[in-house]
Tab-separated table of C-alpha atoms in Angstrom:
chain	number	residue	atom	x	y	z
A	1	MET	CA	254.950	246.305	170.054
A	2	LYS	CA	252.509	246.721	172.833
A	3	ALA	CA	249.318	245.078	173.768
A	4	LEU	CA	246.132	246.473	175.170
A	5	ILE	CA	244.380	244.015	177.424
A	6	ASN	CA	240.914	244.380	178.723
A	7	PHE	CA	240.380	242.137	181.913
A	8	LYS	CA	238.153	241.573	184.816
A	9	VAL	CA	239.293	240.592	188.479
A	10	ASP	CA	237.321	237.778	190.095
A	11	GLU	CA	236.634	237.600	193.771
A	12	GLN	CA	239.968	235.999	194.562
A	13	GLY	CA	241.832	239.016	192.881
A	14	LYS	CA	242.840	236.971	189.800
A	15	LYS	CA	242.836	238.820	186.461
A	16	HIS	CA	241.002	237.140	183.474
A	17	ILE	CA	241.578	238.524	179.849
A	18	LEU	CA	238.413	239.489	178.232
A	19	ASN	CA	240.050	240.970	175.124
A	20	ALA	CA	243.613	241.694	173.863
A	21	GLN	CA	244.599	243.940	171.024
A	22	ALA	CA	248.138	244.283	169.498
A	23	LEU	CA	249.341	247.899	169.379
A	24	HIS	CA	251.959	248.465	166.669
A	25	ILE	CA	254.063	251.526	167.519
A	26	THR	CA	256.569	253.094	165.214
A	27	ASP	CA	257.637	256.599	164.604
A	28	THR	CA	254.608	257.320	162.700
A	29	ILE	CA	252.064	254.760	164.344
A	30	ASP	CA	250.814	255.489	167.789
A	31	PHE	CA	247.868	254.830	169.914
A	32	GLU	CA	245.477	256.592	172.448
A	33	ILE	CA	242.687	255.515	174.695
A	34	VAL	CA	239.578	257.619	174.386
A	35	GLU	CA	236.320	257.813	176.082
A	36	VAL	CA	233.260	256.741	173.926
A	37	SER	CA	229.704	256.003	174.599
A	38	GLU	CA	228.904	252.537	175.950
A	39	TYR	CA	227.229	251.497	172.652
A	40	SER	CA	229.451	253.146	170.127
A	41	ASP	CA	230.102	251.082	166.966
A	42	MET	CA	233.916	250.816	166.841
A	43	ASN	CA	233.951	250.743	163.237
A	44	LYS	CA	232.422	254.313	162.928
A	45	LEU	CA	235.029	255.955	165.102
A	46	ALA	CA	236.931	258.614	163.143
A	47	TYR	CA	238.902	261.845	163.731
A	48	ASP	CA	237.526	265.079	162.558
A	49	GLU	CA	239.598	267.822	160.884
A	50	ASN	CA	240.965	269.045	164.321
A	51	ASN	CA	242.030	265.486	165.389
A	52	ASN	CA	239.132	265.143	167.878
A	53	ILE	CA	237.568	261.644	168.050
A	54	ILE	CA	234.020	261.357	166.859
A	55	GLU	CA	231.850	258.377	167.334
A	56	ASP	CA	230.179	258.319	163.863
A	57	ASN	CA	232.238	258.887	160.725
A	58	GLU	CA	229.088	258.771	158.534
A	59	LYS	CA	228.227	262.136	160.158
A	60	ILE	CA	231.532	263.591	159.039
A	61	MET	CA	231.058	262.386	155.587
A	62	LEU	CA	227.381	263.717	155.421
A	63	GLN	CA	228.575	267.168	156.841
A	64	GLN	CA	231.269	267.233	154.062
A	65	LYS	CA	228.715	266.528	151.427
A	66	ILE	CA	226.466	269.108	152.781
A	67	GLU	CA	229.310	271.566	152.783
A	68	GLU	CA	230.162	270.793	149.213
A	69	MET	CA	226.589	271.061	148.113
A	70	THR	CA	226.294	274.447	149.811
A	71	GLU	CA	229.453	275.633	148.071
A	72	ASN	CA	228.197	274.349	144.662
A	73	ILE	CA	224.831	276.137	145.138
A	74	ILE	CA	226.472	279.378	146.300
A	75	ASN	CA	228.750	279.226	143.219
A	76	LEU	CA	225.826	278.454	140.789
A	77	GLU	CA	223.883	281.371	142.230
A	78	PHE	CA	226.870	283.699	142.039
A	79	ASN	CA	227.471	282.629	138.434
A	80	ASP	CA	223.849	283.437	137.685
A	81	LEU	CA	223.921	286.707	139.410
A	82	ILE	CA	227.025	287.619	137.306
A	83	LYS	CA	225.313	286.574	134.121
A	84	GLY	CA	222.175	288.423	135.004
A	85	ASP	CA	220.097	285.319	134.853
A	86	VAL	CA	218.768	285.795	138.421
A	87	LYS	CA	214.850	285.769	138.570
A	88	ASN	CA	212.984	288.476	140.579
A	89	ASP	CA	212.779	286.871	144.127
A	90	GLU	CA	209.860	289.258	145.125
A	91	ASN	CA	207.246	287.187	143.224
A	92	ILE	CA	208.447	283.783	144.672
């Protein structure tokens, strides 16, 4: 196991721990240090589908919902087109 220690150095050069986090490392568990905005909510960090860190996992969930809704709408429109239920769009 490793520990990530956040510290400050005083005027005399002495280190003072501000925060410490245990880092459990195994063959399947690892860690990385990433750059995020100063006021990022650490509980909203997530990885996207390309393993890039994003600062707001709610954005990813919303994006996935939008993609699912778009796919559903396209499928419904396509099914209506196949069935011949499409209304004449010229009058809309």
